Every structure is written in structure tokens, then in C-alpha cells.
Short mmCIF file of C-alpha atoms in Angstrom, two decimals:
data_model
loop_
_atom_site.label_atom_id
_atom_site.label_comp_id
_atom_site.label_asym_id
_atom_site.label_seq_id
_atom_site.Cartn_x
_atom_site.Cartn_y
_atom_site.Cartn_z
CA UNK A 106 32.61 -44.87 33.32
CA UNK A 107 30.04 -42.11 32.92
CA UNK A 108 30.41 -38.35 32.82
CA UNK A 109 33.21 -37.10 35.07
CA UNK A 110 34.48 -33.51 35.06
CA UNK A 111 36.93 -33.81 32.15
CA UNK A 112 34.31 -35.63 30.09
CA UNK A 113 31.70 -32.97 30.84
CA UNK A 114 34.09 -30.15 29.94
CA UNK A 115 35.04 -31.93 26.72
CA UNK A 116 31.39 -32.32 25.73
CA UNK A 117 30.88 -28.59 26.34
CA UNK A 118 33.86 -27.88 24.07
CA UNK A 119 32.51 -30.22 21.38
CA UNK A 120 29.13 -28.51 21.55
CA UNK A 121 30.81 -25.69 19.63
CA UNK A 122 31.96 -28.10 16.89
CA UNK A 123 29.05 -30.53 16.56
CA UNK A 124 25.27 -30.43 16.48
CA UNK A 125 24.15 -31.64 19.88
CA UNK A 126 20.47 -31.85 19.10
CA UNK A 127 17.89 -34.44 18.19
CA UNK A 128 18.14 -37.97 19.53
CA UNK A 129 21.03 -39.19 21.68
CA UNK A 130 21.86 -42.84 22.42
CA UNK A 131 24.14 -43.68 25.33
CA UNK A 132 26.08 -46.95 25.10
CA UNK A 133 25.48 -47.91 28.69
CA UNK A 134 23.42 -45.48 30.75
CA UNK A 135 25.89 -42.82 31.85
CA UNK A 136 26.25 -41.99 35.52
CA UNK A 137 27.08 -38.42 36.51
CA UNK A 138 30.42 -38.51 38.33
CA UNK A 139 31.34 -34.85 38.71
CA UNK A 140 32.31 -34.53 42.37
CA UNK A 141 30.68 -31.99 44.64
CA UNK A 142 33.89 -29.95 44.85
CA UNK A 143 34.13 -29.84 41.03
CA UNK A 144 30.60 -28.62 40.34
CA UNK A 145 31.58 -24.95 40.52
CA UNK A 146 34.10 -25.46 37.72
CA UNK A 147 31.47 -27.11 35.52
CA UNK A 148 28.79 -24.54 36.34
CA UNK A 149 31.13 -21.65 35.51
CA UNK A 150 31.95 -23.16 32.12
CA UNK A 151 28.27 -23.82 31.43
CA UNK A 152 27.40 -20.21 32.24
CA UNK A 153 30.22 -18.97 30.00
CA UNK A 154 28.80 -20.97 27.07
CA UNK A 155 25.16 -20.21 27.79
CA UNK A 156 24.26 -23.74 28.87
CA UNK A 157 21.47 -23.86 31.45
CA UNK A 158 22.80 -26.60 33.70
CA UNK A 159 20.74 -27.55 36.77
CA UNK A 160 22.57 -29.75 39.27
CA UNK A 161 19.35 -30.31 41.23
CA UNK A 162 17.86 -32.05 38.19
CA UNK A 163 20.87 -34.38 38.22
CA UNK A 164 20.35 -35.21 41.89
CA UNK A 165 16.65 -35.83 41.34
CA UNK A 166 17.52 -38.20 38.48
CA UNK A 167 19.53 -40.48 40.78
CA UNK A 168 22.84 -39.03 39.55
CA UNK A 169 22.43 -40.10 35.93
CA UNK A 170 23.48 -37.81 33.10
CA UNK A 171 20.30 -37.27 31.07
CA UNK A 172 19.65 -33.76 32.53
CA UNK A 173 23.18 -32.72 31.54
CA UNK A 174 22.70 -34.08 28.01
CA UNK A 175 19.39 -32.24 27.74
CA UNK A 176 21.14 -29.05 28.84
CA UNK A 177 23.62 -29.57 25.99
CA UNK A 178 20.69 -29.51 23.56
CA UNK A 179 19.43 -33.06 22.97
CA UNK A 180 15.67 -33.54 22.66
CA UNK A 181 15.63 -37.26 23.47
CA UNK A 182 18.18 -39.11 25.61
CA UNK A 183 18.03 -42.90 25.44
CA UNK A 184 20.39 -45.68 26.47
CA UNK A 185 21.19 -49.27 25.59
CA UNK A 186 22.85 -51.87 27.81
CA UNK A 187 23.19 -55.64 28.15
CA UNK A 188 21.19 -55.49 31.40
CA UNK A 189 18.49 -53.20 32.79
CA UNK A 190 20.24 -52.96 36.18
CA UNK A 191 20.75 -49.19 35.67
CA UNK A 192 17.37 -48.56 34.07
CA UNK A 193 18.45 -48.30 30.43
CA UNK A 194 15.89 -47.60 27.71
CA UNK A 195 16.72 -50.72 25.67
CA UNK A 196 18.26 -54.03 26.71
CA UNK A 197 20.63 -55.25 24.00
CA UNK A 198 23.99 -57.03 24.11
CA UNK A 199 26.41 -55.03 21.95
CA UNK A 200 28.35 -58.24 21.26
CA UNK A 201 25.48 -59.13 18.89
CA UNK A 202 23.83 -57.52 15.86
CA UNK A 203 21.73 -54.40 16.50
CA UNK A 204 17.93 -54.63 16.67
CA UNK A 205 16.20 -53.21 13.59
CA UNK A 206 14.17 -50.73 15.64
CA UNK A 207 17.35 -48.83 16.60
CA UNK A 208 19.01 -48.74 13.16
CA UNK A 209 19.41 -45.27 11.63
CA UNK A 210 17.62 -43.64 14.55
CA UNK A 211 20.22 -41.46 16.28
CA UNK A 212 21.87 -38.10 15.67
CA UNK A 213 24.52 -38.72 18.32
CA UNK A 214 25.86 -41.91 19.92
CA UNK A 215 27.87 -41.49 23.12
CA UNK A 216 30.27 -44.05 24.55
CA UNK A 217 31.42 -42.76 27.92
CA UNK A 218 33.63 -45.71 28.77
CA UNK A 219 31.56 -48.73 27.81
CA UNK A 220 33.31 -50.12 24.72
CA UNK A 221 36.32 -51.19 26.77
CA UNK A 222 33.98 -53.55 28.67
CA UNK A 223 32.53 -55.19 25.52
CA UNK A 224 34.54 -58.20 24.40
CA UNK A 225 33.49 -58.16 20.73
CA UNK A 226 34.61 -54.63 19.86
CA UNK A 227 34.00 -54.96 16.08
CA UNK A 228 30.41 -55.98 16.81
CA UNK A 229 30.00 -53.03 19.18
CA UNK A 230 31.27 -50.65 16.50
CA UNK A 231 28.97 -52.21 13.91
CA UNK A 232 26.10 -51.43 16.27
CA UNK A 233 27.30 -47.83 16.61
CA UNK A 234 27.64 -47.40 12.84
CA UNK A 235 24.15 -48.74 12.23
CA UNK A 236 22.56 -46.77 15.07
CA UNK A 237 23.77 -43.50 13.54
CA UNK A 238 21.86 -41.46 11.02
CA UNK A 239 23.82 -40.05 8.08
CA UNK A 240 25.69 -36.97 9.40
CA UNK A 241 25.35 -38.31 12.96
CA UNK A 242 28.24 -38.18 15.45
CA UNK A 243 29.93 -40.84 17.56
CA UNK A 244 31.70 -39.62 20.71
CA UNK A 245 33.95 -42.08 22.55
CA UNK A 246 36.04 -41.74 25.70
CA UNK A 247 37.76 -44.91 26.96
CA UNK A 248 40.94 -45.82 28.77
CA UNK A 249 44.21 -45.29 26.90
CA UNK A 250 46.68 -45.49 29.78
CA UNK A 251 46.48 -46.31 33.47
CA UNK A 252 43.39 -48.50 33.20
CA UNK A 253 45.04 -51.92 33.27
CA UNK A 254 42.48 -54.42 34.59
CA UNK A 255 39.61 -51.95 34.32
CA UNK A 256 38.00 -53.59 31.29
CA UNK A 257 38.98 -55.90 28.46
CA UNK A 258 40.96 -53.25 26.57
CA UNK A 259 42.80 -49.93 26.45
CA UNK A 260 42.68 -48.07 23.13
CA UNK A 261 45.08 -46.40 20.69
CA UNK A 262 44.64 -43.42 18.33
CA UNK A 263 45.00 -45.85 15.42
CA UNK A 264 41.38 -46.71 16.18
CA UNK A 265 39.69 -43.46 15.08
CA UNK A 266 42.17 -42.75 12.29
CA UNK A 267 42.83 -46.14 10.68
CA UNK A 268 39.51 -47.82 11.46
CA UNK A 269 36.80 -45.18 11.55
CA UNK A 270 38.38 -42.74 9.09
CA UNK A 271 40.29 -44.74 6.48
CA UNK A 272 38.44 -48.04 6.78
CA UNK A 273 34.85 -46.81 7.16
CA UNK A 274 35.06 -43.29 5.76
CA UNK A 275 33.90 -41.31 8.80
CA UNK A 276 35.29 -37.82 9.37
CA UNK A 277 37.43 -37.34 12.48
CA UNK A 278 36.20 -34.19 14.22
CA UNK A 279 38.46 -34.44 17.24
CA UNK A 280 41.00 -36.89 18.67
CA UNK A 281 42.90 -36.28 21.89
CA UNK A 282 44.73 -38.00 24.72
CA UNK A 283 42.73 -36.56 27.63
CA UNK A 284 44.14 -36.81 31.17
CA UNK A 285 41.58 -37.71 33.83
CA UNK A 286 42.97 -34.73 35.79
CA UNK A 287 41.20 -31.64 34.42
CA UNK A 288 44.16 -29.38 35.27
CA UNK A 289 46.43 -31.21 32.79
CA UNK A 290 45.95 -30.18 29.14
CA UNK A 291 44.80 -32.70 26.54
CA UNK A 292 47.13 -33.67 23.70
CA UNK A 293 45.77 -33.48 20.15
CA UNK A 294 46.51 -36.68 18.21
CA UNK A 295 46.97 -36.18 14.44
CA UNK A 296 46.56 -38.90 11.84
CA UNK A 297 49.52 -41.31 12.14
CA UNK A 298 49.48 -41.73 8.36
CA UNK A 299 49.94 -37.99 7.90
CA UNK A 300 52.71 -38.03 10.52
CA UNK A 301 54.44 -40.86 8.66
CA UNK A 302 54.94 -42.69 11.94
CA UNK A 303 53.05 -43.99 14.94
CA UNK A 304 51.23 -41.43 17.07
CA UNK A 305 52.98 -42.05 20.38
CA UNK A 306 52.97 -38.78 22.33
CA UNK A 307 54.60 -38.65 25.74
CA UNK A 308 51.66 -39.00 28.10
CA UNK A 309 51.49 -37.33 31.50
CA UNK A 310 51.50 -39.47 34.66
CA UNK A 311 48.22 -40.92 35.84
CA UNK A 312 45.14 -42.04 33.99
CA UNK A 313 44.61 -40.89 30.42
CA UNK A 314 41.62 -41.37 28.13
CA UNK A 315 41.51 -41.72 24.37
CA UNK A 316 38.73 -39.31 23.46
CA UNK A 317 37.54 -38.93 19.88
CA UNK A 318 34.53 -37.79 17.88
CA UNK A 319 33.77 -38.99 14.35
CA UNK A 320 30.95 -38.14 11.95
CA UNK A 321 29.16 -40.55 9.65
CA UNK A 322 28.63 -39.10 6.16
CA UNK A 323 26.85 -40.18 3.00
CA UNK A 324 30.18 -41.64 1.82
CA UNK A 325 30.71 -43.72 4.96
CA UNK A 326 30.49 -47.49 4.59
CA UNK A 327 30.82 -50.25 7.15
CA UNK A 328 33.89 -52.41 6.54
CA UNK A 329 35.18 -55.06 8.91
CA UNK A 330 38.86 -54.88 9.77
CA UNK A 331 41.61 -52.30 9.42
CA UNK A 332 45.38 -52.23 9.06
CA UNK A 333 47.71 -50.13 11.19
CA UNK A 334 48.95 -47.22 9.08
CA UNK A 335 52.71 -47.56 9.61
CA UNK A 336 52.65 -51.23 8.63
CA UNK A 337 50.73 -50.40 5.47
CA UNK A 338 53.44 -47.86 4.59
CA UNK A 339 56.16 -50.46 5.18
CA UNK A 340 54.39 -53.00 2.96
CA UNK A 341 54.02 -50.45 0.17
CA UNK A 342 57.67 -49.40 0.40
CA UNK A 343 58.81 -53.05 0.35
CA UNK A 344 56.81 -53.95 -2.73
#
């Protein structure tokens, strides 16, 4: 997918909540897809937050997003993909186990719409978990609605809350349903377990992303599998 306007604005917002510094790994080299008519909006927000964003550097980099990530504060911007057709730093199939040289190396892992194209999602997430340093962040934005046929999957908020948080012990920093239209507000998605029911907000028309950020801590531990929270509650109540 890459960095479109809503994704760029969200990353600017998250810059206030997370440490965007050190070494960044992109899952799939991220294209820069902010349209010419939208650049003024992005530049105004960058100026408001004191981010020195240079669109010419983007153009000179063949419309890839590394200059934008560097403007956010990252010292090193690397990428991993199953093919080098977009000039990634490392060639690695996320359906398979991560190479040792990338384990525990990154302060921030960014998935700008790649996971939905990886068939073995648990393997992809195992890669992400192992790529991250302790206290590192994982940012993910993938299709939640309106992306039928785009990739293998569309995702639900049960993923960050029941899998990353309860199953693996990562902290959820942010979880929203984010419309692809930047003029439509995002919808914060609380923990379904805390709600006591499924998180099924009424989504606006058009394409909507599931966008979440989680942080790996010293207490985090990789565990395969997860159970949907409302079913767990039903099982407990029935026992």
C-alpha cells in the first residue's frame, strides 16, 4: 500500500506518542502515495509539528518514503521484501522464519499494507516480534473494509487486542478504524474484552483501514494462536 495522506497524517500524530528514532524496518518498501493536490495538507501539518519535510527529496528518491521517515526522526530506514523488485534492503519471505541478522535489531517496524498480502500471517507476525528490540514499536495499517480482493485478508480489531495484547503481552498504544478519506474522522477501537462484546463500530462508506500501534516490552512473549475475546467469555460463563 505505502504511505498515502491518511497514513502520513497518522504517523505524524503517533510521533507525539512514540519514539520515532533509531532504526526503522519497513515490511515491504513503502511507496509515497500522497497526491500532488494533497501535499499542501501534509506540509502544513508537518510545519505545525516542527517536522522538516522536503517533498523534493521524495521525488529524487523515486517516490519512496524513506525521506519522509527520516523527517519523522529515524536514523536508519531499511526494508524487507520477498523480492528485490522495489529495491528493498533485505530479500526475505515473511512466510518463513526470520534471518538471524535481523533479529532484535529494530526500534520500529512499519507495515503499511503488506501483511494482508502475506499468506502465512502468524509467520509474518513472528518475524515482526523477533525483529523488534525490547520497547520497540510495531505500526500496522491494513484493509479492514472495502478491500475485498485486494490481498488475502481484511483485518479486525480483535487482532491487536486479543493477539498482540493478551496473547503476546504487547501494549496497545493506538487502535483505530481509519477511513482512507482524510476528511472523515477515525474511530477509536477499545478492547472488546473491556467492552464485554465485539468491537463492531458502524463504519463510514468507502475504504477503511485497521490501523494500530503496539509496543514490545520486557514482559512480552511470543505465543502462537489466540482466542476471540467474546467466545472466551462465553466459555467461562458456561463452565
